[in-house]
PDB file of C-alpha atoms and ligand atoms in Angstrom:
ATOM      1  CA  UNK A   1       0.000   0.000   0.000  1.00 53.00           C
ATOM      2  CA  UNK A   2       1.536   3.500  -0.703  1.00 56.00           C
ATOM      3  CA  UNK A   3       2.317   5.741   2.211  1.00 61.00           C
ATOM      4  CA  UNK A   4      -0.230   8.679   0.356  1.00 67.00           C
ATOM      5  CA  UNK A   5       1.143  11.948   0.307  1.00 66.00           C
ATOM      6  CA  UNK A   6       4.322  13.333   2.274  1.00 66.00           C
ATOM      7  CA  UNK A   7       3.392  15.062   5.243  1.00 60.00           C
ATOM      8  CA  UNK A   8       3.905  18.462   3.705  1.00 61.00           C
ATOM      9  CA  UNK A   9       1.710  17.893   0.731  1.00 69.00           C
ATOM     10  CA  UNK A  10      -1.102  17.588   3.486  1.00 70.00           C
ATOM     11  CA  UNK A  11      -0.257  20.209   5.740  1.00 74.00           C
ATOM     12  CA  UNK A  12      -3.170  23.110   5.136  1.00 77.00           C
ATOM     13  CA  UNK A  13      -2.052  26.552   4.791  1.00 83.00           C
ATOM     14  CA  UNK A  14      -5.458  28.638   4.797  1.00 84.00           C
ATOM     15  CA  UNK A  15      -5.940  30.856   1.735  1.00 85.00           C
ATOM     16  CA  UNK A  16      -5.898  34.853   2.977  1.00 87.00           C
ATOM     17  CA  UNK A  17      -9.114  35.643   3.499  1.00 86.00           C
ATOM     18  CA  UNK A  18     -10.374  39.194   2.100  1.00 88.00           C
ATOM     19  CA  UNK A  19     -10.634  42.005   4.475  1.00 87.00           C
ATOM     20  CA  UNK A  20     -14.154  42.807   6.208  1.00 88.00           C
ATOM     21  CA  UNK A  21     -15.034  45.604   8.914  1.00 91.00           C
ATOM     22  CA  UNK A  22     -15.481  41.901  10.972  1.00 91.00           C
ATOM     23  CA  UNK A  23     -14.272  42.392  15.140  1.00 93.00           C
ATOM     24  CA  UNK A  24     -13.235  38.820  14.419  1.00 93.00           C
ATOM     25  CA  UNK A  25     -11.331  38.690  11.257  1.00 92.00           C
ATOM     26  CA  UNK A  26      -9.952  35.222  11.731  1.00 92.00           C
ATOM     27  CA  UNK A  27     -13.236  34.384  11.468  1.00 93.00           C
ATOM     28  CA  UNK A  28     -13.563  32.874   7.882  1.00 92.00           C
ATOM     29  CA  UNK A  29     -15.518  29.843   6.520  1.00 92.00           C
ATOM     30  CA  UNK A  30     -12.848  27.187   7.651  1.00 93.00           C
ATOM     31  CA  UNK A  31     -11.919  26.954  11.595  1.00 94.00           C
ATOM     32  CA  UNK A  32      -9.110  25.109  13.009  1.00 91.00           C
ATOM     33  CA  UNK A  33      -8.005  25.449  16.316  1.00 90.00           C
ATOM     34  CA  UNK A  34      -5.862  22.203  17.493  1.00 87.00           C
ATOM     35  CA  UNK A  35      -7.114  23.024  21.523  1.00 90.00           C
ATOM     36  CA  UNK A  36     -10.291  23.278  22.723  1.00 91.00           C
ATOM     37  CA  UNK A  37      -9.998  25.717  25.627  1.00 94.00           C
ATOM     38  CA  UNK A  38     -10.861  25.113  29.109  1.00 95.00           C
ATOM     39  CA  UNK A  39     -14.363  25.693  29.191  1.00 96.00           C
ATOM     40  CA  UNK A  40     -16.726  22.303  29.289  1.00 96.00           C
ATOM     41  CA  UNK A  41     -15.310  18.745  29.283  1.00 95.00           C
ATOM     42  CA  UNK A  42     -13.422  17.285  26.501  1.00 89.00           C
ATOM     43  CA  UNK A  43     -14.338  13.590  28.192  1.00 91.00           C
ATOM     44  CA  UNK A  44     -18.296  14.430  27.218  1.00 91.00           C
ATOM     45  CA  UNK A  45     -18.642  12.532  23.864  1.00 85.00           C
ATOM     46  CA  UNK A  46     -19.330  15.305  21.372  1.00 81.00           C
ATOM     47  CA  UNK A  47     -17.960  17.802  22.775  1.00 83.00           C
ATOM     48  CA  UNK A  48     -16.248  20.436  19.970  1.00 84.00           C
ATOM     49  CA  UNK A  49     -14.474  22.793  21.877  1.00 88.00           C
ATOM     50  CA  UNK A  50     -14.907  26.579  22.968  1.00 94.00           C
ATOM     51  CA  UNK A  51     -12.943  29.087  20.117  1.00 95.00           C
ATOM     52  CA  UNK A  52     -15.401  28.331  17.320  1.00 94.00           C
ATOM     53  CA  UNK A  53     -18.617  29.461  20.098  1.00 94.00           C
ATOM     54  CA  UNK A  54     -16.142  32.270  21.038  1.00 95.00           C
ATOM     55  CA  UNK A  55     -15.454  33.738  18.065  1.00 95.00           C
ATOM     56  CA  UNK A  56     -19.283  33.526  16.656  1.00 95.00           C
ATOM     57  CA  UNK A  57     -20.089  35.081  20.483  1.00 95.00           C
ATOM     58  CA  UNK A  58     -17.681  38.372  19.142  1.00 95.00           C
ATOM     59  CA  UNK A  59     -18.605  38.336  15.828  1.00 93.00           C
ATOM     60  CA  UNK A  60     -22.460  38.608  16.765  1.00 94.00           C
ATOM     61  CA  UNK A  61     -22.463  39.948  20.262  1.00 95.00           C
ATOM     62  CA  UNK A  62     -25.719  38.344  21.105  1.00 95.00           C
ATOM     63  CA  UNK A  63     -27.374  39.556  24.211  1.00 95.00           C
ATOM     64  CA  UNK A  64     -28.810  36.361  25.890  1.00 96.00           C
ATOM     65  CA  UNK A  65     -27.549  33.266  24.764  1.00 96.00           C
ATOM     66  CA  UNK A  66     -29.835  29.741  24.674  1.00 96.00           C
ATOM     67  CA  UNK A  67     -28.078  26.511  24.334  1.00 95.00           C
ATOM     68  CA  UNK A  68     -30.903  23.623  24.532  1.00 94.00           C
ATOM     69  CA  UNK A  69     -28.301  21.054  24.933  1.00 92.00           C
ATOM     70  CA  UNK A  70     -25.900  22.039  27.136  1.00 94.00           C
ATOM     71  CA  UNK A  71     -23.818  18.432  27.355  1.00 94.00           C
ATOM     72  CA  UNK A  72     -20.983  18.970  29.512  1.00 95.00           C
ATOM     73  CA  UNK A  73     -21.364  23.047  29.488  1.00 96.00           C
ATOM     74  CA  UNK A  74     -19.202  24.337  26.701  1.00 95.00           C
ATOM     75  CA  UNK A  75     -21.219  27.257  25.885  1.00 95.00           C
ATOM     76  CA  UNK A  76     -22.631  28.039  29.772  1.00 96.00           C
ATOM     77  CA  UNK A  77     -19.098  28.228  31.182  1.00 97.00           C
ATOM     78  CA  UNK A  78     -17.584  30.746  27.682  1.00 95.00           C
ATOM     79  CA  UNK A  79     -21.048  32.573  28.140  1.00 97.00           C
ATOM     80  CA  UNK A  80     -19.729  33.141  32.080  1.00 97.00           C
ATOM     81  CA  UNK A  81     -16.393  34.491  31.013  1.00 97.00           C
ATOM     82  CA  UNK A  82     -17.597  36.544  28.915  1.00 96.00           C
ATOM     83  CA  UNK A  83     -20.084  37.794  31.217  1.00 97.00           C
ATOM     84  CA  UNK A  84     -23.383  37.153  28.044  1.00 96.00           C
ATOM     85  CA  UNK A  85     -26.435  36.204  29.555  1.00 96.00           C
ATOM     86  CA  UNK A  86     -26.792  32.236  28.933  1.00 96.00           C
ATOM     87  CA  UNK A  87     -29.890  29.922  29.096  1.00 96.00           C
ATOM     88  CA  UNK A  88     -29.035  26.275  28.890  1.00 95.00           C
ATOM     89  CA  UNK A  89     -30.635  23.315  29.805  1.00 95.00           C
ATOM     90  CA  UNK A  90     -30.113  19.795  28.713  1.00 95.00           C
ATOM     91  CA  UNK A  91     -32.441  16.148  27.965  1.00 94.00           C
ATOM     92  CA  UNK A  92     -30.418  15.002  31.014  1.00 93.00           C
ATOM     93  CA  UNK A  93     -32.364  16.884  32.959  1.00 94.00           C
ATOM     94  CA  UNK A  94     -35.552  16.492  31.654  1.00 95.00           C
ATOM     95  CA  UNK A  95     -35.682  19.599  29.872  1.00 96.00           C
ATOM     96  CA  UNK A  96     -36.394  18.513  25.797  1.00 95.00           C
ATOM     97  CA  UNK A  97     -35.183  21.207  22.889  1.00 93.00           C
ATOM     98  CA  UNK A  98     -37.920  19.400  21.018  1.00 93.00           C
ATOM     99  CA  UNK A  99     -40.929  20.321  22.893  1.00 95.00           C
ATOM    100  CA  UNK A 100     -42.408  23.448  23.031  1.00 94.00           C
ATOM    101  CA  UNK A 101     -42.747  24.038  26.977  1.00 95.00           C
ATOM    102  CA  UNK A 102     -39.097  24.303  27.367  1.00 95.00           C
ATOM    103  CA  UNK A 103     -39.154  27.757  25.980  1.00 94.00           C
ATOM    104  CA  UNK A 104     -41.783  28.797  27.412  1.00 91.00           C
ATOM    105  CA  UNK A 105     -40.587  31.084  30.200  1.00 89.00           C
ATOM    106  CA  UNK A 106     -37.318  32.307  28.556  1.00 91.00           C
ATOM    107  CA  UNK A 107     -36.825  35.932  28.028  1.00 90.00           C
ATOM    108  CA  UNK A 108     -36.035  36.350  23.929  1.00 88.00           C
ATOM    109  CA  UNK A 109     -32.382  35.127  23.128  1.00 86.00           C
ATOM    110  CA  UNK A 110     -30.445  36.001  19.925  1.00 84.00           C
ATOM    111  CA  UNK A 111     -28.154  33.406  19.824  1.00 77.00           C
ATOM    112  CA  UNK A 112     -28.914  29.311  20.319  1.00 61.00           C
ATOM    113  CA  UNK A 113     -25.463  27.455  19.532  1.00 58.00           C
ATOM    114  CA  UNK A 114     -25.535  23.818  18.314  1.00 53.00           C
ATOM    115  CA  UNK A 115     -26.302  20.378  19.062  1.00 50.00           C
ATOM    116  CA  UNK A 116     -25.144  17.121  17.538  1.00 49.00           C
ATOM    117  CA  UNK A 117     -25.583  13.450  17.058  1.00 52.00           C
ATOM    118  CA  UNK A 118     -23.954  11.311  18.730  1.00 67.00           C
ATOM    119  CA  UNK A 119     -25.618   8.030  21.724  1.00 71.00           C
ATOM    120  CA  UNK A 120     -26.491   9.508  24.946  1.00 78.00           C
ATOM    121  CA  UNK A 121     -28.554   8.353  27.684  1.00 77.00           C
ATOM    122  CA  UNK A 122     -31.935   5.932  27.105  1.00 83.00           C
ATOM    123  CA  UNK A 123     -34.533   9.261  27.289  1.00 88.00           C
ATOM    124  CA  UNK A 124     -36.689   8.201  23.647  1.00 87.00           C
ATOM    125  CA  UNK A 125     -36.940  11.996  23.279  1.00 88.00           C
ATOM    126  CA  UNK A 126     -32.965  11.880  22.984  1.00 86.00           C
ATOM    127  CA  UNK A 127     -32.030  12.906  19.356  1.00 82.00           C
ATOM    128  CA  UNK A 128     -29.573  10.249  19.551  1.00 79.00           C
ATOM    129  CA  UNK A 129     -32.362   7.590  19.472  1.00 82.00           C
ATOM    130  CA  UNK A 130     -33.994   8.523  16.572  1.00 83.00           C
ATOM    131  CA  UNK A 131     -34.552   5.621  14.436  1.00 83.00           C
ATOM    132  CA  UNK A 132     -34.309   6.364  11.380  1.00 85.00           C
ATOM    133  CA  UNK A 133     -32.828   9.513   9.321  1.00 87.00           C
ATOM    134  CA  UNK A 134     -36.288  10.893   8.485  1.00 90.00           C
ATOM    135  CA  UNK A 135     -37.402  10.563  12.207  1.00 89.00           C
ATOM    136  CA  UNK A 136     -33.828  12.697  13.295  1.00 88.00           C
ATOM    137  CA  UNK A 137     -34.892  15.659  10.472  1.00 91.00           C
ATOM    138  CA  UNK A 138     -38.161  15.956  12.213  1.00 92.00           C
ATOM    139  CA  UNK A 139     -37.122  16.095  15.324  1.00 91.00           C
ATOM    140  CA  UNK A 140     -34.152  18.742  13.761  1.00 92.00           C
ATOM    141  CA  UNK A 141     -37.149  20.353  12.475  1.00 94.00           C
ATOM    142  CA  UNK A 142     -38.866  20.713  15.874  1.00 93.00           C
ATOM    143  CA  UNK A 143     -36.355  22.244  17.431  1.00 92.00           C
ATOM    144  CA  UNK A 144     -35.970  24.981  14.724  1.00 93.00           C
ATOM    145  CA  UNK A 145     -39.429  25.521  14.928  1.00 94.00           C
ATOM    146  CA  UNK A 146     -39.050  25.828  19.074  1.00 94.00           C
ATOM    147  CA  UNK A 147     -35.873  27.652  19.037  1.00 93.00           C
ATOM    148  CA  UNK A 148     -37.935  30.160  16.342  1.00 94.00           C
ATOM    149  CA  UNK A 149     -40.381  31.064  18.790  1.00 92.00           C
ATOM    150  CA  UNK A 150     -38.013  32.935  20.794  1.00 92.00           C
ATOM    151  CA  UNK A 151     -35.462  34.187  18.105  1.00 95.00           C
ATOM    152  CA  UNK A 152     -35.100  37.999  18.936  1.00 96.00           C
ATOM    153  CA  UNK A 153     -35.275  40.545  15.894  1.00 96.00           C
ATOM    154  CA  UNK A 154     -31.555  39.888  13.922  1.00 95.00           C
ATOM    155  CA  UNK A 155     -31.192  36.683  16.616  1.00 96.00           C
ATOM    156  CA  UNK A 156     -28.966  34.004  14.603  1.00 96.00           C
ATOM    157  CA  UNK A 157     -29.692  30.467  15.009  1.00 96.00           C
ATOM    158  CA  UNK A 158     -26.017  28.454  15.006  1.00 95.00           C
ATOM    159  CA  UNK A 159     -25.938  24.200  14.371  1.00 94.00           C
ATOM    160  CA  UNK A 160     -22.793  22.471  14.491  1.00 92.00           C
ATOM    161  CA  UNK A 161     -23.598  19.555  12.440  1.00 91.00           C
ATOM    162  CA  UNK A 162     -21.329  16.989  10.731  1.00 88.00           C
ATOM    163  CA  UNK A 163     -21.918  14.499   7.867  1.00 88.00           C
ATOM    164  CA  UNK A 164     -20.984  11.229   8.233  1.00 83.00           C
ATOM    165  CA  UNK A 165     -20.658   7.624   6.561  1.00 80.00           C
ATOM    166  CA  UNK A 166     -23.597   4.919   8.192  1.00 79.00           C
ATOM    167  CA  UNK A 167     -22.304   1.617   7.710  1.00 74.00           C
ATOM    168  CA  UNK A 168     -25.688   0.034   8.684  1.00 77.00           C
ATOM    169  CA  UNK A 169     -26.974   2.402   6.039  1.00 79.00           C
ATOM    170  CA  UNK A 170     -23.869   1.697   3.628  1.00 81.00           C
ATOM    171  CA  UNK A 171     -24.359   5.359   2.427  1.00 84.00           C
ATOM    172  CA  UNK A 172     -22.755   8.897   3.046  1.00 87.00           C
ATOM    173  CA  UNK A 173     -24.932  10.862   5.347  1.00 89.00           C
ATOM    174  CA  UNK A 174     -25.221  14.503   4.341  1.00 93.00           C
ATOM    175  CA  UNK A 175     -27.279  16.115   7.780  1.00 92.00           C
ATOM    176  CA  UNK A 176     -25.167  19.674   7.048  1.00 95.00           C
ATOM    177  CA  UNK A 177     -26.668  19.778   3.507  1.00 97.00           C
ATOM    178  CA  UNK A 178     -30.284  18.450   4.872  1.00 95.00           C
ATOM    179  CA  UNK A 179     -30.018  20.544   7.675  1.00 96.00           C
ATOM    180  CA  UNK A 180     -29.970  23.731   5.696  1.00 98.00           C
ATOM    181  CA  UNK A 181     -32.881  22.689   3.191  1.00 97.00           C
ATOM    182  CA  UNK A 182     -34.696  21.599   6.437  1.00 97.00           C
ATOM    183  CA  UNK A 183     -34.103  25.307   7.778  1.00 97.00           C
ATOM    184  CA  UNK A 184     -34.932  26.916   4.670  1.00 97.00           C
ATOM    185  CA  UNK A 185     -38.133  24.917   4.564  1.00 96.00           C
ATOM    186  CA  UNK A 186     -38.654  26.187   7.948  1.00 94.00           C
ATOM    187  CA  UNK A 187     -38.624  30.363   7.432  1.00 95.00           C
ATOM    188  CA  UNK A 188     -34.967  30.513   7.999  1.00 97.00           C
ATOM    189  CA  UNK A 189     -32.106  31.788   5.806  1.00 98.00           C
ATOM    190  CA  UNK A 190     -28.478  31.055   6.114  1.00 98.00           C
ATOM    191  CA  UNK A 191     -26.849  34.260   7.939  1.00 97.00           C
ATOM    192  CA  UNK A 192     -23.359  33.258   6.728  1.00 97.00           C
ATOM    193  CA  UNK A 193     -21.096  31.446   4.726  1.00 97.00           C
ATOM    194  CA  UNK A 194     -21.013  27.776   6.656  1.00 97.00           C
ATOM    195  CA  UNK A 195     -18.093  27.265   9.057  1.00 97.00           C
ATOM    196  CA  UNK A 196     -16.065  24.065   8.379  1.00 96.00           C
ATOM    197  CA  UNK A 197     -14.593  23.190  11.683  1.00 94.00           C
ATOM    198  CA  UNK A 198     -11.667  20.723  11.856  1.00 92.00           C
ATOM    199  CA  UNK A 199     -11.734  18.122  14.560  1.00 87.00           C
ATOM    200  CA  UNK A 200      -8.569  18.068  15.623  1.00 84.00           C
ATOM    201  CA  UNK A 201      -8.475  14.915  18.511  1.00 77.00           C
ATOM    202  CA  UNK A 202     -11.787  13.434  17.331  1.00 75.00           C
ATOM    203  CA  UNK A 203     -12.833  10.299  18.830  1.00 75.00           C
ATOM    204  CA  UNK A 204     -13.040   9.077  15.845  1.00 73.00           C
ATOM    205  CA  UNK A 205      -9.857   9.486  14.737  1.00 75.00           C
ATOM    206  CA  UNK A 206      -9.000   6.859  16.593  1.00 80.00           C
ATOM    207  CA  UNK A 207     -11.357   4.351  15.755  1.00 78.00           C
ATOM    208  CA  UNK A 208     -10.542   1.520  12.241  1.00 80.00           C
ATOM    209  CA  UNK A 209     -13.360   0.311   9.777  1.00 75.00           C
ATOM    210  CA  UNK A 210     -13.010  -2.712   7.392  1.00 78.00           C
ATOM    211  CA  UNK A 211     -15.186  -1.234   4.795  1.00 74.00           C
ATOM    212  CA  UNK A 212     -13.435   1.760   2.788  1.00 75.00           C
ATOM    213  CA  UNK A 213     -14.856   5.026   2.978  1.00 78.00           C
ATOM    214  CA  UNK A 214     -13.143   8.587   2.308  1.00 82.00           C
ATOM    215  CA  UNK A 215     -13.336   9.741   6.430  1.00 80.00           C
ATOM    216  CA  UNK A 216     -14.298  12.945   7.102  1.00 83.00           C
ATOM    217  CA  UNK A 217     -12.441  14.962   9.341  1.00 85.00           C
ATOM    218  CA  UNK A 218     -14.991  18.673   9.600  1.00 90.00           C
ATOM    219  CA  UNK A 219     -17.875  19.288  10.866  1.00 91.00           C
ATOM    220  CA  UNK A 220     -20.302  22.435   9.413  1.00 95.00           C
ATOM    221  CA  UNK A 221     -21.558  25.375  11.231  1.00 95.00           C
ATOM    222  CA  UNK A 222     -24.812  26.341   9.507  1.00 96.00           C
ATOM    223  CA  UNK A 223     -25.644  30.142  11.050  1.00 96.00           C
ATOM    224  CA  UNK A 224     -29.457  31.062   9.904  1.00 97.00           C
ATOM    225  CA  UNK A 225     -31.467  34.162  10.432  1.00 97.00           C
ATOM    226  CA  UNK A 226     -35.189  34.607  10.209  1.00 96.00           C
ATOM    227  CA  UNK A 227     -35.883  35.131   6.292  1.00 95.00           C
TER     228      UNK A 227
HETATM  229  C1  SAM B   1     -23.058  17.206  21.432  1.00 90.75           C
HETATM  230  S1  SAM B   1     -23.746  17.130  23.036  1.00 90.75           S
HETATM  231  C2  SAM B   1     -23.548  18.765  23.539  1.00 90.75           C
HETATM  232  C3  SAM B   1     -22.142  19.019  23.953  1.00 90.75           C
HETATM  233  C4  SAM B   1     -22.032  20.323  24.652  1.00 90.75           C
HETATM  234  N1  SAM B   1     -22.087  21.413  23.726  1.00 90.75           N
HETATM  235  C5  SAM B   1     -20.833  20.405  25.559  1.00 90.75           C
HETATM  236  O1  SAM B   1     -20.358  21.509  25.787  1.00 90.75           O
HETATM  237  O2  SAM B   1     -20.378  19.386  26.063  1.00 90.75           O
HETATM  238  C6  SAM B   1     -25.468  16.987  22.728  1.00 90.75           C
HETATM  239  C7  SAM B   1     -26.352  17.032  23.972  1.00 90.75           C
HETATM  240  O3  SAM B   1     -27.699  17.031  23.532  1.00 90.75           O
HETATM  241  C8  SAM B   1     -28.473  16.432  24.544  1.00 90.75           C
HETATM  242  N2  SAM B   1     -29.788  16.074  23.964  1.00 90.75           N
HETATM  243  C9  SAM B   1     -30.088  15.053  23.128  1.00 90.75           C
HETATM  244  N3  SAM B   1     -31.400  15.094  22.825  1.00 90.75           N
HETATM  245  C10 SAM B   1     -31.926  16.171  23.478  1.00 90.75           C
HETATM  246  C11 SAM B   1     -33.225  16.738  23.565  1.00 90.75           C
HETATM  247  N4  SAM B   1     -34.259  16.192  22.933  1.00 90.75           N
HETATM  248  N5  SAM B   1     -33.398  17.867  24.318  1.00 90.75           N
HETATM  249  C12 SAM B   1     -32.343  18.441  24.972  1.00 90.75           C
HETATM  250  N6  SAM B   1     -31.092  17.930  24.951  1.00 90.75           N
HETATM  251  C13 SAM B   1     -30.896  16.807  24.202  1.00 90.75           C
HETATM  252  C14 SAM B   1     -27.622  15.256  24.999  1.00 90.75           C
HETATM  253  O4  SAM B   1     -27.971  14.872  26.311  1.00 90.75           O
HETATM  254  C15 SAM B   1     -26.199  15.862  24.926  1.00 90.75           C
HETATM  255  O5  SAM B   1     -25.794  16.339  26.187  1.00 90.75           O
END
C-alpha cells in the first residue's frame, strides 16, 4: 500500500481571506483550532471545543444566549467568562429542545449554539435515538421551529452539524446539507457562509473500519437568520 502523500503535501495553509469591517477577522468559513480551551469537558462525547462558540459570540455579540443542549457546558461556562447572559438546559435533565414548553418562560435570546448526534442516555426523546434519518430531520425540524419562537429581531440560530458515513446504512450521510434545506423549509435563511470546523483529537480518529470510505475529518456550522 503507498504511504499517500508526504506530510507536507497535506499540511493546510489557509488561503488569505479578504478584508471585512469583521471584530473577528480570523473568522472565515474554515476553523481550526488544534485546543479546545478550558471551558466544558473534553471527556463528554461530542464535545467540539470553545474558540469556534467564542469567536461567533464576538462576531455577533448576542445579548442572551440559549443553548438547549448544554452536554458537559461548553457554551454556559464561555457565556460566564464573557459575562453574556446564557440559558441552557439539557435532555439530562428532563428539559427537551424538542418540545415546546421548554421555551416557554425564557426571556427572547439572539443566539442558540448547536447540538449534535452522537448516543447519549436511554430518554426516547434523545435525538440520539432517533430511528431512522427521516425521524432525526423531524425532530431537527422541531427544534428549529421551538428555538424560532423565541429568536429575537436579527437573533442568529447556530448548528454544528457533521456528515458522516452509516455503515448500517452503507451510504454517506449529508445532515449539514439536509439541515440547511430543512431550515430553509422552515422560514430561515443562512446568515453566513457555513463554518467548516476541523476536529482536531476526534474520537473518531482513533477508531478503524473494514469497509473503505473517504473519512471525514470537519464538521459544518450552519448560522441562519429569520428570512
Ligand atoms: C453534542 S452534546 C452537547 C455538547 C455540549 N455542547 C458540551 O459543551 O459538552 C449533545 C447534547 O444534547 C443532549 N440532547 C439530546 N437530545 C436532546 C433533547 N431532545 N433535548 C435536549 N437535549 C438533548 C444530549 O444529552 C447531549 O448532552
Amino acid at each position: 500500500m503507498s504511504q499517500g502523500p508526504s506530510s507536507s503535501r497535506r499540511q493546510i495553509t489557509l488561503p488569505a481571506a479578504t478584508r471585512t469591517g469583521s471584530p473577528v477577522p480570523w473568522l472565515t468559513s474554515i476553523h481550526s483550532t488544534i485546543n479546545r480551551g478550558h471551558w466544558g469537558a473534553s471527556s463528554y462525547r461530542g464535545n467540539c471545543g470553545g474558540y469556534l462558540i467564542k469567536d461567533l459570540l464576538a462576531f455577533y455579540e448576542p445579548t442572551h444566549v440559549l443553548d438547549p443542549m448544554t452536554g458537559s457546558g461548553t457554551c454556559q461556562d464561555l457565556c460566564k467568562s464573557l459575562k453574556v447572559p446564557c440559558t441552557s438546559f439539557d435532555l439530562r435533565a428532563g428539559r427537551c429542545a424538542g418540545e415546546a414548553g421548554s421555551y416557554a418562560d425564557l426571556e427572547p435570546y439572539d443566539f442558540p449554539p448547536y447540538w449534535r448526534m452522537i448516543r447519549y442516555g436511554d430518554d426516547p426523546r434523545c435525538f440520539s435515538r432517533a430511528p431512522t434519518l427521516e425521524e432525526f430531520m423531524g425532530r431537527l425540524g422541531g427544534i428549529l421551529k421551538c428555538c424560532q419562537s423565541g429568536l429575537a429581531p436579527g437573533g442568529k440560530i447556530a448548528v454544528l452539524i457533521g456528515d458522516y458515513h452509516d455503515p448500517g446504512l452503507g451510504r454517506q450521510v449529508p445532515l449539514s446539507t439536509l439541515t440547511t434545506s430543512l431550515a430553509i423549509d422552515r422560514g430561515l435563511w443562512p446568515a453566513c457562509t457555513p463554518i467548516i470546523r476541523l476536529q482536531h483529537g476526534n474520537a473518531s480518529s482513533r477508531r478503524s473500519h473494514s469497509s473503505a470510505f473517504i473519512p471525514g475529518v470537519h464538521d459544518t456550522c450552519l448560522v441562519f437568520e429569520r428570512a
